[in-house]
Coordinates of C-alpha atoms in Angstrom, one line a residue:
M121 CA 8.0 92.5 -22.1
S122 CA 6.0 89.9 -24.0
D123 CA 6.6 89.5 -27.7
K124 CA 3.3 90.5 -29.1
N125 CA 4.1 88.7 -32.3
K126 CA 4.2 85.2 -30.8
K127 CA 1.1 83.2 -31.6
A128 CA -0.4 80.4 -29.6
I129 CA -3.2 77.9 -29.8
L130 CA -5.2 75.9 -27.3
L131 CA -6.8 72.7 -28.7
L132 CA -9.4 70.7 -26.8
E133 CA -9.9 67.0 -27.1
D134 CA -13.1 67.5 -29.0
G135 CA -11.4 69.5 -31.7
T136 CA -12.4 73.0 -30.4
S137 CA -9.6 75.5 -30.9
F138 CA -8.7 78.9 -29.5
I139 CA -6.0 81.0 -31.3
G140 CA -4.5 83.8 -29.4
K141 CA -1.2 85.4 -28.4
G142 CA 1.6 83.6 -26.7
F143 CA 3.6 84.6 -23.6
G144 CA 5.9 82.8 -21.3
A145 CA 7.9 80.0 -22.8
T146 CA 7.6 78.7 -26.4
G147 CA 6.8 75.0 -26.9
K148 CA 3.9 72.5 -26.7
I149 CA 2.4 71.0 -23.6
S150 CA -0.7 68.9 -22.8
G151 CA -2.9 68.4 -19.8
E152 CA -6.4 68.6 -18.3
V153 CA -7.9 72.0 -19.0
V154 CA -9.6 73.4 -15.9
F155 CA -10.8 76.8 -14.8
S156 CA -10.7 78.8 -11.6
T157 CA -12.9 81.8 -10.8
S158 CA -10.5 83.3 -8.3
M159 CA -9.9 87.0 -8.8
V160 CA -6.5 87.3 -7.2
G161 CA -3.7 85.0 -6.0
Y162 CA -2.3 83.8 -9.4
T163 CA 1.2 83.4 -7.9
E164 CA -0.1 81.1 -5.2
S165 CA -2.3 79.2 -7.6
L166 CA 0.4 78.6 -10.2
T167 CA 2.7 77.2 -7.6
D168 CA 0.0 74.9 -6.0
P169 CA 1.1 71.3 -6.6
S170 CA -2.6 70.3 -6.8
Y171 CA -2.6 71.9 -10.3
K172 CA 0.1 69.5 -11.5
G173 CA -0.8 68.1 -14.9
Q174 CA -3.3 70.8 -15.6
I175 CA -3.7 73.7 -18.0
L176 CA -5.2 76.4 -15.8
T177 CA -7.7 78.9 -17.1
L178 CA -8.3 82.0 -15.0
T179 CA -11.7 83.6 -15.5
Y180 CA -10.9 87.0 -14.1
P181 CA -10.2 89.1 -17.2
L182 CA -6.9 90.9 -16.3
I183 CA -4.0 88.9 -14.9
G184 CA -0.5 89.9 -14.0
N185 CA -1.3 93.4 -12.8
Y186 CA 0.6 93.1 -9.6
G187 CA 3.5 91.2 -11.0
V188 CA 5.5 88.5 -9.3
P189 CA 7.2 88.8 -5.9
S190 CA 10.6 87.6 -4.9
N191 CA 11.5 84.3 -3.2
E192 CA 11.6 85.9 0.3
L193 CA 11.6 83.3 3.1
D194 CA 9.4 83.1 6.1
L195 CA 10.0 80.4 8.7
G196 CA 12.5 78.9 6.2
I197 CA 10.0 78.6 3.3
P198 CA 9.0 81.0 0.5
L199 CA 6.6 83.6 1.7
Y200 CA 4.7 84.2 -1.5
F201 CA 4.7 80.8 -3.2
E202 CA 3.2 77.4 -2.4
S203 CA 6.0 75.3 -3.8
D204 CA 9.5 75.8 -5.2
H205 CA 8.3 76.4 -8.8
I206 CA 5.3 76.8 -11.1
Q207 CA 3.3 73.6 -11.1
V208 CA 0.7 74.1 -13.8
Q209 CA 1.4 72.8 -17.3
G210 CA 0.2 76.0 -18.9
L211 CA -1.8 79.1 -18.3
V212 CA -4.8 80.5 -20.2
I213 CA -6.0 84.1 -19.6
H214 CA -7.9 86.8 -21.4
E215 CA -5.7 89.9 -20.9
L216 CA -2.1 90.0 -19.9
C217 CA -0.8 93.0 -18.0
L218 CA 2.6 94.0 -19.4
E219 CA 3.4 96.8 -17.0
P220 CA 2.5 95.6 -13.4
Y221 CA 2.7 97.8 -10.4
H222 CA 3.2 96.5 -6.8
W223 CA 5.7 97.3 -4.1
A224 CA 6.7 93.6 -3.9
S225 CA 6.9 92.9 -7.6
T226 CA 10.3 91.9 -9.0
R227 CA 9.3 90.7 -12.5
T228 CA 6.3 90.3 -14.8
L229 CA 4.1 87.3 -15.1
D230 CA 5.4 86.8 -18.7
K231 CA 9.0 86.8 -17.5
W232 CA 8.3 84.4 -14.6
L233 CA 6.6 81.8 -17.0
S234 CA 9.4 82.2 -19.4
D235 CA 12.1 81.7 -16.7
E236 CA 10.4 78.5 -15.7
G237 CA 9.6 77.1 -19.1
V238 CA 5.8 77.4 -18.9
P239 CA 3.8 78.5 -21.9
G240 CA 0.8 80.7 -21.7
I241 CA -1.9 82.0 -24.1
Y242 CA -3.8 85.3 -23.8
G243 CA -6.2 87.2 -26.0
I244 CA -8.8 84.4 -26.2
D245 CA -12.4 84.3 -25.1
T246 CA -12.0 82.7 -21.7
R247 CA -15.7 83.1 -21.0
R248 CA -16.5 80.9 -24.0
L249 CA -13.9 78.3 -22.9
T250 CA -15.3 78.3 -19.3
K251 CA -18.9 77.8 -20.4
K252 CA -17.8 74.9 -22.5
L253 CA -16.0 73.3 -19.6
R254 CA -19.0 73.8 -17.4
S255 CA -21.3 72.2 -19.9
N256 CA -19.0 69.3 -21.0
G257 CA -16.8 68.9 -18.0
V258 CA -13.0 69.3 -17.8
M259 CA -11.3 68.3 -21.0
F260 CA -7.9 67.2 -22.1
G261 CA -6.1 69.8 -24.2
I262 CA -2.9 70.9 -26.0
L263 CA -1.4 74.3 -25.6
Q264 CA 1.4 75.5 -27.9
V265 CA 3.2 78.8 -28.1
F266 CA 5.1 79.3 -31.3
D267 CA 8.3 81.2 -32.1
T268 CA 7.8 84.7 -33.5
N269 CA 7.8 83.7 -37.1
E270 CA 5.8 80.4 -36.8
E271 CA 2.2 80.0 -37.6
P272 CA -0.3 77.7 -35.7
N273 CA -0.9 74.5 -37.7
L274 CA -4.3 73.1 -36.4
E275 CA -4.2 70.1 -38.8
N276 CA -0.8 69.0 -37.6
L277 CA -1.8 69.4 -33.9
L278 CA -4.9 67.2 -34.5
K279 CA -2.8 64.5 -36.0
N280 CA -0.2 64.4 -33.2
R281 CA -2.4 64.7 -30.1
P282 CA -1.0 62.7 -27.1
N283 CA -2.9 59.7 -25.9
I284 CA -5.5 61.0 -23.4
A285 CA -5.8 57.6 -21.6
D286 CA -2.0 57.5 -20.9
H287 CA -2.1 61.0 -19.5
Q288 CA -4.9 60.1 -17.1
Q289 CA -2.9 57.2 -15.7
T290 CA 0.1 59.4 -14.7
N291 CA 1.0 59.2 -11.0
L292 CA 1.0 62.9 -10.4
V293 CA 1.5 62.6 -6.6
K294 CA 4.8 60.8 -7.2
E295 CA 5.9 63.8 -9.3
V296 CA 5.2 66.5 -6.7
S297 CA 6.0 64.7 -3.4
V298 CA 9.4 65.2 -1.8
K299 CA 11.9 62.4 -2.5
T300 CA 13.6 62.5 0.9
T301 CA 12.4 63.4 4.4
C302 CA 12.6 67.2 5.3
K303 CA 12.4 68.4 8.9
Y304 CA 11.2 71.9 10.0
N305 CA 12.2 72.0 13.7
I306 CA 11.3 75.1 15.8
D307 CA 11.8 73.3 19.1
G308 CA 8.1 73.0 19.6
K309 CA 6.6 70.6 22.2
L310 CA 4.5 68.8 19.5
T311 CA 5.6 67.1 16.3
V312 CA 3.5 66.2 13.2
V313 CA 4.5 64.0 10.4
L314 CA 3.2 65.5 7.1
I315 CA 2.6 63.0 4.4
D316 CA 3.5 65.0 1.3
C317 CA 1.1 64.2 -1.5
G318 CA 1.8 67.7 -3.0
T319 CA 1.7 69.9 0.1
K320 CA 1.3 73.7 -0.1
F321 CA 3.9 75.6 1.9
S322 CA 1.1 77.4 3.7
I323 CA 0.2 74.2 5.5
I324 CA 3.7 73.9 6.8
R325 CA 3.7 77.5 7.8
N326 CA 0.4 77.2 9.7
L327 CA 1.8 74.2 11.7
L328 CA 5.1 76.0 12.5
S329 CA 3.3 79.2 13.5
R330 CA 1.4 77.1 16.2
G331 CA 4.6 75.8 17.7
I332 CA 4.4 72.4 15.9
N333 CA 7.5 70.8 14.5
V334 CA 7.0 69.3 11.1
I335 CA 8.5 66.2 9.6
R336 CA 7.6 66.1 5.9
V337 CA 7.8 62.6 4.4
P338 CA 7.4 61.2 0.9
Y339 CA 3.9 60.1 -0.1
D340 CA 4.8 56.3 -0.1
T341 CA 6.4 56.3 3.4
S342 CA 5.1 53.3 5.4
A343 CA 3.2 53.4 8.7
P344 CA 6.1 51.8 10.7
E345 CA 8.5 54.4 9.3
I346 CA 6.2 57.2 10.2
L347 CA 5.6 55.9 13.7
A348 CA 9.4 55.6 14.2
Y349 CA 9.5 59.4 14.4
H350 CA 7.2 59.2 17.5
P351 CA 4.9 62.0 16.2
D352 CA 2.0 63.4 18.1
G353 CA -0.1 63.3 15.0
V354 CA -0.1 62.9 11.2
L355 CA -1.4 65.3 8.5
V356 CA -2.2 64.0 5.0
S357 CA -1.7 66.9 2.5
N358 CA -3.4 68.1 -0.6
G359 CA -2.2 67.0 -4.0
P360 CA -3.1 66.4 -7.6
G361 CA -4.9 63.7 -9.5
D362 CA -7.1 60.7 -8.8
P363 CA -6.8 59.7 -5.1
K364 CA -7.3 56.0 -6.0
Q365 CA -3.9 55.9 -7.7
N366 CA -2.2 56.3 -4.3
A367 CA -2.5 52.7 -3.1
K368 CA 0.6 52.9 -0.8
T369 CA -0.6 56.0 0.9
I370 CA -4.1 54.6 1.4
E371 CA -2.7 51.5 3.0
T372 CA -0.4 53.6 5.3
V373 CA -3.3 55.8 6.3
R374 CA -5.5 52.8 7.0
E375 CA -3.0 51.5 9.5
L376 CA -2.3 54.9 11.1
T377 CA -6.0 55.8 11.8
E378 CA -6.0 53.1 14.5
K379 CA -3.0 54.5 16.3
I380 CA -2.6 58.3 16.1
P381 CA -4.6 61.5 15.7
M382 CA -4.9 62.5 12.0
M383 CA -6.0 65.4 9.8
G384 CA -6.5 65.4 6.1
I385 CA -6.7 68.3 3.6
C386 CA -8.2 68.1 0.1
L387 CA -6.7 65.0 -1.5
G388 CA -5.8 64.0 2.1
A389 CA -9.5 63.9 2.9
Q390 CA -10.2 61.6 -0.1
I391 CA -7.4 59.3 0.9
L392 CA -8.7 59.0 4.5
A393 CA -12.1 58.2 3.2
L394 CA -10.8 55.5 0.8
A395 CA -8.6 54.1 3.5
L396 CA -11.6 53.3 5.7
G397 CA -14.0 52.0 3.0
A398 CA -15.7 54.9 1.3
D399 CA -15.5 55.7 -2.4
T400 CA -14.6 58.8 -4.4
Y401 CA -15.6 60.0 -7.8
K402 CA -14.6 62.6 -10.4
L403 CA -16.6 65.9 -10.4
K404 CA -17.8 67.3 -13.7
F405 CA -15.7 70.5 -13.6
G406 CA -14.5 70.6 -10.0
H407 CA -14.4 73.3 -7.3
R408 CA -11.7 75.8 -8.0
S409 CA -12.3 79.2 -6.5
Q410 CA -12.1 81.4 -3.4
N411 CA -15.8 81.6 -2.6
Q412 CA -17.0 78.0 -2.2
P413 CA -19.4 77.6 0.8
A414 CA -18.9 74.8 3.3
L415 CA -21.8 74.2 5.7
D416 CA -21.2 72.7 9.1
L417 CA -24.0 70.1 9.5
N418 CA -23.9 70.4 13.3
S419 CA -23.9 74.1 13.9
S420 CA -25.4 75.2 10.5
R421 CA -22.7 77.8 10.2
C422 CA -21.5 78.3 6.7
Y423 CA -17.9 79.2 5.9
I424 CA -16.5 80.7 2.7
T425 CA -13.5 78.7 1.6
I426 CA -10.9 78.3 -1.1
Q427 CA -11.1 75.0 -2.9
N428 CA -9.1 73.3 -5.6
H429 CA -10.3 69.7 -6.2
G430 CA -11.6 67.7 -9.1
Y431 CA -12.7 64.6 -7.1
A432 CA -15.1 64.2 -4.2
I433 CA -16.1 61.7 -1.5
N434 CA -19.3 59.7 -2.2
M435 CA -21.7 60.6 0.5
E436 CA -23.6 57.3 0.4
T437 CA -20.5 55.2 0.9
L438 CA -19.7 57.0 4.2
K439 CA -22.4 54.9 5.7
Q440 CA -20.2 51.8 5.5
T441 CA -17.3 53.5 7.3
P442 CA -16.6 54.9 10.8
F443 CA -16.7 58.4 9.3
E444 CA -19.7 60.7 9.4
P445 CA -20.3 63.7 7.1
W446 CA -19.2 67.0 8.8
Y447 CA -19.4 69.7 6.1
V448 CA -21.3 69.8 2.8
N449 CA -21.2 72.3 -0.1
P450 CA -24.7 73.9 -0.3
N451 CA -24.2 74.4 -4.0
D452 CA -24.1 70.8 -5.1
K453 CA -24.4 68.9 -1.8
T454 CA -21.0 67.3 -2.1
V455 CA -19.0 66.3 1.0
E456 CA -16.7 69.0 2.2
G457 CA -15.6 67.4 5.5
I458 CA -15.7 64.2 7.4
R459 CA -14.8 63.1 11.0
H460 CA -14.3 59.7 12.7
K461 CA -17.1 58.8 15.1
T462 CA -14.8 57.5 17.8
K463 CA -11.2 58.4 17.0
P464 CA -9.4 61.8 16.8
V465 CA -9.4 61.8 13.0
F466 CA -11.0 64.4 10.7
A467 CA -10.5 65.9 7.2
I468 CA -11.8 68.7 5.1
Q469 CA -12.0 69.0 1.4
W470 CA -11.0 72.7 1.1
H471 CA -7.8 74.6 2.0
P472 CA -8.0 76.0 5.6
E473 CA -4.5 77.4 5.0
A474 CA -5.9 79.7 2.3
S475 CA -3.2 81.3 0.1
P476 CA -5.0 82.6 -1.8
G477 CA -8.4 83.1 -0.3
P478 CA -10.2 83.5 3.0
C479 CA -8.4 82.3 6.1
D480 CA -11.5 82.0 8.3
T481 CA -11.0 78.2 8.7
E482 CA -7.4 78.3 9.9
I483 CA -9.1 77.6 13.2
L484 CA -9.1 73.9 12.1
F485 CA -5.3 73.9 12.6
D486 CA -6.1 75.1 16.2
K487 CA -8.5 72.2 16.5
F488 CA -5.9 69.8 15.3
K489 CA -3.4 71.1 17.8
K490 CA -5.8 70.7 20.7
T491 CA -6.4 67.1 19.5
L492 CA -2.6 66.5 19.7
E493 CA -2.3 68.0 23.1
A494 CA -5.1 65.8 24.4
K495 CA -3.4 62.7 23.1

């Protein structure tokens, strides 16, 4: 159980501080403070590589009530997690459940964070924090959990804040991408090369469940190296950070769009857009929830989707590319999907693989498969 005597502090770049109780690991970390309005799915969210470098605030008041499941495998990959370990820098919640109950639970959220060296803070006003981030935009912050007998020292934290500019230049994709090629072969008739910019395991699972072999390659793999596998198509995955920092991936994708069917998810959509001449920009506080609408501009059908992105494609700059807007977010009119006017290439900004969230748009994996079969 969590040591209720541990104290913790969250300090934002503008000097705003939140003092609460600490859980998970002791220590000090820094990162971009973001919020998600998702009500469930904290195990999947915490292991999503798209959150690398970020301190995640969950707005739902009670977290940890169904515990943490085991590392059970399905199709050779963990069933309940989206990567091999927790990806967030730290976790911010209002109330921590100390006695979870669920048939699949094997440990508490506190124990899980402690095991993986991730600090968390609870007992703070997450509503106040979220309103501040909505008004001012995402902010850089420091989270420190102290040992039992230590007291938070705000003045010392203010003096020793890490350099924000240096943090923003970190190549987060390099940190989460695989270092060597991984193959998931189920003797399918089709093969897809997955450019791993921080892929979620559910993407791999969705491809495998449709009888598609997957070759997962590092983010900086060249186009000739990818084509040497003789794939039927290429999928560019989700991932963290600014898409413009991935120059090698952008160049590879630019070359591949002329030669092979492609699909992009989240960061992969932004990389595809940049590769063919569009621009991207940073959103004020991003889209991080399980109830974001995505409107199909052709059918006028609106899907409810799970999203986790802090950058978006500039709609106006699509006019100078072979892409056309496909989906938009009715809330703020941002681009949620694009497709090539003449080639079998498309991308969406949300997560059709869900986990957590609605899985209505898993049909896009079926669309991708049909594209590969028609090649």
